Short mmCIF file of C-alpha atoms and ligand atoms in Angstrom, two decimals:
data_model
loop_
_atom_site.label_atom_id
_atom_site.label_comp_id
_atom_site.label_asym_id
_atom_site.label_seq_id
_atom_site.Cartn_x
_atom_site.Cartn_y
_atom_site.Cartn_z
CA MET E 544 82.81 8.52 13.79
CA ASP E 545 85.86 7.59 11.79
CA LEU E 546 85.95 3.80 11.68
CA ALA E 547 89.10 3.74 9.57
CA ALA E 548 90.90 5.75 12.28
CA PHE E 549 89.51 3.32 14.83
CA GLU E 550 91.04 0.38 12.98
CA ARG E 551 94.38 2.17 12.61
CA ASN E 552 94.35 2.74 16.39
CA LEU E 553 93.72 -0.95 17.03
CA LYS E 554 96.61 -1.98 14.82
CA ARG E 555 98.98 0.50 16.45
CA ILE E 556 98.03 -0.50 19.98
CA GLN E 557 98.32 -4.18 19.11
CA ALA E 558 101.72 -3.55 17.54
CA ALA E 559 102.89 -1.78 20.71
CA LEU E 560 101.91 -4.66 22.98
CA PRO E 561 104.07 -7.72 23.59
CA ALA E 562 103.08 -10.52 21.17
CA HIS E 563 101.53 -12.81 23.79
CA MET E 564 99.36 -10.05 25.26
CA ARG E 565 95.65 -10.66 24.64
CA TYR E 566 93.48 -7.66 23.70
CA VAL E 567 90.25 -7.33 25.67
CA ALA E 568 88.23 -4.63 23.90
CA VAL E 569 86.11 -2.70 26.39
CA VAL E 570 82.94 -1.61 24.59
CA LYS E 571 80.56 -0.84 27.46
CA ALA E 572 78.15 2.11 27.34
CA ASP E 573 77.42 1.80 23.62
CA ALA E 574 81.15 1.52 22.93
CA TYR E 575 81.88 4.74 24.82
CA GLY E 576 79.08 6.44 22.88
CA HIS E 577 80.56 5.49 19.50
CA GLY E 578 77.83 2.96 18.69
CA MET E 579 78.10 -0.65 19.79
CA PRO E 580 77.13 -2.36 16.48
CA GLN E 581 79.53 -0.38 14.29
CA ILE E 582 82.44 -0.59 16.70
CA VAL E 583 81.95 -4.25 17.55
CA ARG E 584 81.64 -5.20 13.88
CA ARG E 585 84.93 -3.45 13.17
CA LEU E 586 86.59 -5.16 16.12
CA MET E 587 85.35 -8.52 14.86
CA GLN E 588 86.69 -7.78 11.35
CA SER E 589 89.99 -6.52 12.66
CA GLY E 590 90.43 -9.22 15.28
CA VAL E 591 90.49 -8.95 19.06
CA ASP E 592 90.63 -11.68 21.67
CA CYS E 593 87.73 -10.82 23.93
CA PHE E 594 85.00 -8.23 24.48
CA ALA E 595 84.22 -6.66 27.85
CA VAL E 596 80.94 -4.92 28.69
CA ALA E 597 79.17 -3.73 31.81
CA ASN E 598 76.05 -5.88 31.85
CA VAL E 599 74.21 -8.85 30.36
CA SER E 600 72.09 -6.72 28.05
CA GLU E 601 75.18 -5.24 26.36
CA ALA E 602 76.69 -8.71 26.27
CA ALA E 603 73.60 -10.15 24.57
CA ASP E 604 73.86 -7.44 21.88
CA ILE E 605 77.38 -8.60 21.07
CA ARG E 606 76.43 -12.25 21.17
CA HIS E 607 73.73 -11.59 18.56
CA MET E 608 76.44 -10.20 16.29
CA GLY E 609 78.68 -13.23 16.46
CA ALA E 610 78.85 -16.64 18.10
CA GLY E 611 82.04 -17.84 19.72
CA TRP E 612 83.60 -14.53 20.76
CA PRO E 613 84.50 -14.51 24.47
CA ILE E 614 82.44 -11.83 26.25
CA LEU E 615 83.33 -10.78 29.79
CA VAL E 616 80.67 -9.03 31.90
CA LEU E 617 82.51 -6.58 34.17
CA SER E 618 79.71 -5.65 36.59
CA PRO E 619 78.02 -7.88 39.16
CA LEU E 620 74.85 -9.65 38.00
CA LEU E 621 71.51 -9.48 39.72
CA PRO E 622 70.40 -13.01 40.63
CA GLN E 623 67.56 -12.82 38.10
CA GLU E 624 70.14 -12.12 35.37
CA ASP E 625 72.30 -15.17 36.09
CA TYR E 626 70.59 -17.37 33.52
CA PHE E 627 71.68 -15.02 30.68
CA LEU E 628 75.22 -16.30 31.25
CA ILE E 629 74.11 -19.74 30.13
CA GLN E 630 71.71 -18.53 27.46
CA HIS E 631 74.27 -16.30 25.72
CA ASP E 632 77.48 -18.12 26.64
CA LEU E 633 78.96 -15.24 28.66
CA THR E 634 81.75 -14.99 31.21
CA ALA E 635 80.91 -13.49 34.61
CA THR E 636 83.03 -11.46 37.00
CA VAL E 637 82.84 -12.80 40.56
CA SER E 638 84.03 -11.16 43.78
CA THR E 639 82.46 -13.23 46.54
CA LEU E 640 81.86 -16.78 47.70
CA ASP E 641 78.11 -16.16 47.48
CA GLU E 642 78.29 -15.41 43.78
CA CYS E 643 80.34 -18.54 43.19
CA GLU E 644 77.80 -20.67 45.08
CA ARG E 645 74.92 -19.11 43.18
CA LEU E 646 76.46 -19.60 39.74
CA ASN E 647 77.70 -23.09 40.52
CA SER E 648 74.21 -24.22 41.60
CA LEU E 649 72.62 -22.68 38.53
CA ALA E 650 75.11 -24.35 36.20
CA LEU E 651 74.63 -27.70 37.92
CA ALA E 652 70.85 -27.36 37.61
CA HIS E 653 71.29 -26.88 33.85
CA SER E 654 74.02 -29.51 33.48
CA THR E 655 76.43 -26.97 32.14
CA ILE E 656 79.47 -24.94 33.12
CA ILE E 657 79.71 -21.20 33.79
CA LYS E 658 82.93 -19.36 32.97
CA VAL E 659 84.15 -16.80 35.49
CA HIS E 660 86.91 -14.29 36.06
CA LEU E 661 87.74 -13.61 39.70
CA LYS E 662 88.19 -9.93 40.41
CA ILE E 663 90.58 -8.87 43.14
CA ASP E 664 90.27 -5.52 44.92
CA THR E 665 93.80 -4.19 45.31
CA GLY E 666 92.80 -0.65 46.23
CA MET E 667 89.99 0.48 43.97
CA GLY E 668 87.42 -0.08 46.72
CA ARG E 669 84.75 -1.20 44.31
CA LEU E 670 84.31 -4.74 42.95
CA GLY E 671 86.48 -7.72 43.77
CA VAL E 672 87.51 -9.80 46.74
CA TRP E 673 89.87 -7.84 49.02
CA HIS E 674 93.39 -8.94 48.11
CA ASP E 675 94.12 -10.34 51.59
CA SER E 676 91.37 -12.93 51.12
CA ALA E 677 91.89 -13.59 47.43
CA THR E 678 94.17 -16.63 47.68
CA GLU E 679 91.58 -18.40 49.80
CA LEU E 680 88.73 -17.65 47.38
CA LEU E 681 90.86 -18.69 44.41
CA ALA E 682 91.49 -22.07 46.01
CA LYS E 683 87.80 -22.42 46.76
CA ILE E 684 86.71 -21.70 43.17
CA SER E 685 88.63 -24.68 41.86
CA THR E 686 86.47 -26.94 44.04
CA TYR E 687 83.22 -25.93 42.31
CA PRO E 688 82.53 -28.55 39.65
CA ALA E 689 80.40 -26.29 37.43
CA LEU E 690 82.58 -23.18 37.46
CA LYS E 691 85.46 -22.71 35.07
CA LEU E 692 87.98 -20.12 36.16
CA GLU E 693 89.15 -18.40 32.96
CA GLY E 694 90.67 -15.24 34.35
CA VAL E 695 91.89 -13.27 37.34
CA TYR E 696 92.04 -9.51 37.30
CA THR E 697 92.17 -6.27 39.21
CA HIS E 698 91.42 -2.66 38.36
CA PHE E 699 93.60 0.37 39.02
CA SER E 700 92.03 3.39 40.66
CA SER E 701 94.62 5.96 39.58
CA ALA E 702 96.39 4.56 36.53
CA ASP E 703 96.23 7.94 34.80
CA SER E 704 97.36 10.02 37.76
CA ASP E 705 99.34 8.10 40.36
CA PRO E 706 101.95 5.62 39.07
CA SER E 707 103.24 4.84 42.56
CA PHE E 708 99.83 3.79 43.86
CA THR E 709 99.37 1.79 40.67
CA GLN E 710 102.60 -0.04 41.51
CA ILE E 711 101.26 -0.81 45.00
CA GLN E 712 98.08 -2.21 43.48
CA ARG E 713 100.08 -4.20 40.94
CA LYS E 714 102.27 -5.67 43.68
CA ARG E 715 99.27 -6.68 45.82
CA PHE E 716 97.82 -8.44 42.78
CA LEU E 717 101.06 -10.18 41.84
CA ASP E 718 101.51 -11.34 45.45
CA VAL E 719 98.16 -13.14 45.21
CA ILE E 720 99.15 -14.74 41.91
CA ALA E 721 102.52 -15.77 43.35
CA THR E 722 101.02 -17.40 46.45
CA THR E 723 98.41 -19.33 44.49
CA THR E 724 99.51 -22.75 43.38
CA ALA E 725 98.05 -24.64 40.44
CA LEU E 726 96.51 -21.83 38.46
CA PRO E 727 94.95 -23.14 35.24
CA PRO E 728 97.48 -22.80 32.38
CA GLU E 729 95.18 -20.87 30.02
CA LEU E 730 94.20 -18.37 32.71
CA LEU E 731 93.88 -14.74 31.60
CA ILE E 732 95.73 -12.51 34.05
CA HIS E 733 94.97 -8.84 33.55
CA ALA E 734 95.02 -5.48 35.26
CA ASP E 735 95.91 -2.75 32.83
CA ASN E 736 93.48 -0.43 31.12
CA SER E 737 94.31 2.33 28.63
CA ALA E 738 96.30 4.35 31.13
CA GLY E 739 97.92 1.48 33.00
CA ILE E 740 99.62 -0.26 30.11
CA ASP E 741 102.44 2.21 30.47
CA THR E 742 103.52 0.85 33.80
CA LEU E 743 103.46 -2.72 32.55
CA SER E 744 106.94 -4.11 32.96
CA SER E 745 107.95 -6.89 30.59
CA PRO E 746 108.62 -10.12 32.50
CA SER E 747 105.37 -10.64 34.37
CA PRO E 748 102.48 -13.08 34.52
CA PHE E 749 100.17 -10.57 32.81
CA ASN E 750 98.87 -11.83 29.49
CA ALA E 751 95.93 -9.54 28.70
CA VAL E 752 95.01 -5.84 28.76
CA ARG E 753 91.58 -4.22 28.84
CA ILE E 754 91.53 -1.32 26.43
CA GLY E 755 88.74 1.22 26.38
CA LEU E 756 89.42 4.90 25.84
CA LEU E 757 92.75 4.55 24.05
CA GLN E 758 91.31 2.59 21.11
CA PHE E 759 88.98 5.52 20.47
CA GLY E 760 92.02 7.72 20.02
CA ILE E 761 92.09 9.50 23.36
CA PRO E 762 95.27 8.83 25.33
CA PRO E 763 94.35 9.12 29.01
CA TYR E 764 97.94 9.64 30.01
CA PRO E 765 99.79 11.13 27.02
CA GLU E 766 103.09 11.73 28.87
CA SER E 767 103.79 8.05 29.36
CA ALA E 768 105.00 5.06 27.36
CA LEU E 769 101.84 4.13 25.50
CA GLY E 770 101.28 7.83 24.97
CA ARG E 771 103.85 7.21 22.23
CA VAL E 772 101.32 5.17 20.29
CA ALA E 773 100.01 7.64 17.75
CA VAL E 774 96.27 7.17 18.09
CA GLU E 775 93.78 9.34 16.22
CA PRO E 776 90.40 10.49 17.48
CA VAL E 777 87.48 8.45 16.18
CA PHE E 778 84.78 10.74 17.50
CA SER E 779 84.02 14.32 16.48
CA PHE E 780 81.04 16.48 17.45
CA HIS E 781 79.44 18.97 15.06
CA THR E 782 76.52 21.35 14.81
CA ARG E 783 75.51 24.28 12.59
CA ILE E 784 74.74 27.96 12.80
CA GLY E 785 70.95 28.33 12.82
CA LEU E 786 70.77 32.12 13.07
CA ILE E 787 73.04 35.14 13.07
CA LYS E 788 72.20 38.55 14.44
CA GLU E 789 73.67 41.83 15.61
CA LEU E 790 73.15 43.06 19.14
CA PRO E 791 74.19 46.33 20.77
CA ALA E 792 76.77 46.57 23.56
CA HIS E 793 75.45 45.97 27.09
CA THR E 794 72.84 43.44 25.97
CA ASP E 795 72.52 40.44 28.29
CA ILE E 796 72.86 37.01 26.73
CA SER E 797 70.83 33.88 27.56
CA TYR E 798 69.18 32.62 30.74
CA ALA E 799 69.95 34.30 34.03
CA ARG E 800 71.89 37.05 32.23
CA THR E 801 75.31 35.66 33.05
CA HIS E 802 77.04 37.46 30.15
CA ARG E 803 76.73 41.12 29.09
CA LEU E 804 78.09 42.16 25.68
CA SER E 805 81.04 44.50 26.09
CA ARG E 806 80.79 45.76 22.51
CA ASP E 807 78.36 45.86 19.61
CA SER E 808 78.43 42.22 18.59
CA ARG E 809 77.48 39.71 16.00
CA ILE E 810 76.27 36.51 17.59
CA ALA E 811 75.57 33.10 16.11
CA ILE E 812 72.95 30.75 17.53
CA LEU E 813 74.07 27.12 17.24
CA THR E 814 71.44 24.42 16.91
CA ALA E 815 72.73 22.28 19.78
CA GLY E 816 72.56 22.60 23.55
CA TYR E 817 72.70 20.44 26.64
CA GLY E 818 69.82 18.40 25.20
CA ASP E 819 72.40 17.18 22.71
CA GLY E 820 75.31 16.81 25.10
CA VAL E 821 76.87 20.28 25.13
CA PRO E 822 77.66 20.52 28.85
CA LEU E 823 76.05 23.33 30.82
CA LYS E 824 79.48 23.80 32.36
CA LEU E 825 80.68 25.21 29.03
CA SER E 826 78.52 28.28 29.66
CA ASN E 827 80.77 31.35 29.36
CA GLN E 828 83.78 28.97 29.26
CA GLY E 829 84.14 26.99 26.12
CA SER E 830 84.64 27.86 22.51
CA VAL E 831 83.76 26.28 19.17
CA LEU E 832 85.41 26.29 15.74
CA ILE E 833 83.76 28.09 12.84
CA ARG E 834 85.68 28.46 9.55
CA GLY E 835 88.79 27.37 11.43
CA GLN E 836 88.44 30.14 13.96
CA ARG E 837 87.77 29.88 17.69
CA CYS E 838 84.53 31.57 18.76
CA ALA E 839 83.66 31.96 22.44
CA ILE E 840 80.47 30.60 24.00
CA LEU E 841 78.45 33.49 25.45
CA GLY E 842 76.13 33.07 28.45
CA ARG E 843 74.42 29.88 29.42
CA VAL E 844 74.23 26.88 27.16
CA THR E 845 70.50 26.17 26.78
CA MET E 846 68.66 22.92 26.04
CA ASP E 847 68.51 23.35 22.28
CA GLN E 848 70.80 26.25 21.44
CA THR E 849 74.20 27.66 22.29
CA ILE E 850 75.18 31.26 21.59
CA VAL E 851 78.66 32.17 20.34
CA ASP E 852 80.47 35.37 19.46
CA VAL E 853 81.20 35.71 15.74
CA THR E 854 82.02 39.43 15.78
CA ASP E 855 85.58 38.60 14.73
CA CYS E 856 84.50 35.98 12.20
CA PRO E 857 82.69 38.19 9.69
CA GLU E 858 82.37 35.45 7.04
CA ALA E 859 80.27 33.26 9.38
CA LYS E 860 76.83 32.66 7.95
CA ILE E 861 73.68 30.65 8.57
CA GLY E 862 74.19 26.96 7.87
CA ASP E 863 77.91 27.05 8.60
CA HIS E 864 79.42 23.90 9.99
CA VAL E 865 80.49 24.27 13.65
CA VAL E 866 82.96 21.98 15.39
CA LEU E 867 82.46 21.35 19.12
CA ILE E 868 85.05 18.55 19.24
CA GLY E 869 87.36 17.81 16.35
CA LYS E 870 89.52 19.42 13.72
CA ASN E 871 88.69 22.50 11.72
CA ALA E 872 91.98 23.57 10.15
CA PRO E 873 94.11 25.16 11.35
CA ASN E 874 92.49 24.61 14.74
CA GLU E 875 91.42 21.61 16.77
CA ILE E 876 89.45 21.08 19.97
CA THR E 877 90.26 17.67 21.38
CA ALA E 878 87.87 15.65 23.54
CA THR E 879 90.43 16.09 26.29
CA GLU E 880 90.43 19.89 26.01
CA PHE E 881 86.63 20.00 25.75
CA SER E 882 86.29 17.82 28.86
CA HIS E 883 88.82 19.86 30.78
CA THR E 884 86.95 23.09 30.02
CA ALA E 885 83.69 21.41 31.03
CA GLN E 886 85.32 20.22 34.27
CA THR E 887 84.77 16.60 33.41
CA ILE E 888 86.68 13.65 31.94
CA PRO E 889 86.67 12.36 28.33
CA TRP E 890 84.93 9.13 29.38
CA GLU E 891 81.92 11.15 30.59
CA THR E 892 81.96 13.46 27.56
CA LEU E 893 81.70 10.49 25.20
CA CYS E 894 78.82 8.99 27.20
CA SER E 895 76.93 12.29 27.30
CA VAL E 896 76.07 12.83 23.64
CA THR E 897 72.33 12.23 23.59
CA LYS E 898 70.04 10.19 21.36
CA ARG E 899 68.97 13.32 19.52
CA VAL E 900 72.36 13.63 17.85
CA THR E 901 72.64 11.82 14.50
CA ARG E 902 75.64 9.50 14.34
CA VAL E 903 77.50 9.65 11.06
CA TYR E 904 80.00 6.91 10.21
CA VAL E 905 82.86 7.26 7.75
CA GLY E 906 85.56 4.78 6.82
CA SER E 907 83.33 1.70 6.84
CA ARG E 908 84.83 -1.44 5.43
CA GLU E 909 83.08 -3.44 2.73
CA VAL E 910 82.70 -7.11 3.53
C1 PLP N 2439 85.92 0.70 31.70
C2 PLP N 2439 86.88 -0.30 32.19
C3 PLP N 2439 88.12 -0.48 31.55
C4 PLP N 2439 88.60 0.37 30.41
O1 PLP N 2439 89.19 1.53 30.89
P1 PLP N 2439 89.84 2.64 29.94
O2 PLP N 2439 90.46 3.58 30.88
O3 PLP N 2439 88.70 3.26 29.18
O4 PLP N 2439 90.80 1.95 29.06
C5 PLP N 2439 88.94 -1.49 32.01
N1 PLP N 2439 88.57 -2.28 33.06
C6 PLP N 2439 87.40 -2.10 33.72
C7 PLP N 2439 87.08 -2.98 34.88
C8 PLP N 2439 86.53 -1.11 33.32
O5 PLP N 2439 85.37 -0.94 33.98
#
């Protein structure tokens, strides 16, 4: 993980955003697999406005790293988790009247206030109050003495693939904002994630963005406006050659014999498999970089090993460094390419590297 690249990405994204736009750093799922403590520390050093995570346990981890930082919990809370909001000074996402009632009563019982963002469903079909009923719920929230409305937001379902549906969602959201009178002045109004910031037109009530993938150097939608921000990958994925051997033509390779050698071959056995996060879907599909050269994956990826063809890479030897994702001059396999070959998306790829894989950090900052 290249923390210096991560910080350069932050600076470039922040520079590309309008000055008043607040930066909500989305660091759920162990900061997209990059390691919550390292990433959050860097974000605190570099300066962001708010953190967003999925649940109270992730939020508590951030709170232990620093008091005072606003932390938004994106997912709904189980009733038995509500008290963590008070204990760790967190901000909840609410979608229903029931949640508002529940949190208001809890806050009253503890003579305190709970901060909330109201989420509006404008077409994602997941969390949030359906946009038709949002104005009503917004009005209602202001009547709860122990709730403080700090934000209103929505989430786009197809920001990286369908700009016209994103515009429909944006309009539904803006209609709610426009028909609601007396919104608190400091209210955070946000919708855009890494892919959506492109479609953000300048004069609008939006004053915050929620950035996840892009800050890790993977543009979800490279063709568009924020695709112009030159971000660099933070994550790279490496293994080594554990064994090399020669096999005659017509030998079957790996479980279920899904590949048969077409020629006398030299194969390398890599010391990583799906137990490390090399997707089974890369079987007979993907390739890796050894000494700057692309080498094809042969047969099924197994739990602990992956077999590649090094017949055309005669210098390959035991112990060689192997790149699964990253640069190995003159070649590169991006997380996007890797995910595409594995028929998945970069978000899942980053979350799929297992505990067994040692995380190595470079570019740390002395403090
Ligand atoms: C994960 C998440 C984001 C960040 O999305 P990216 O595409 O990774 O930028 C933003 N908002 C919500 C509600 C999320 O769950």
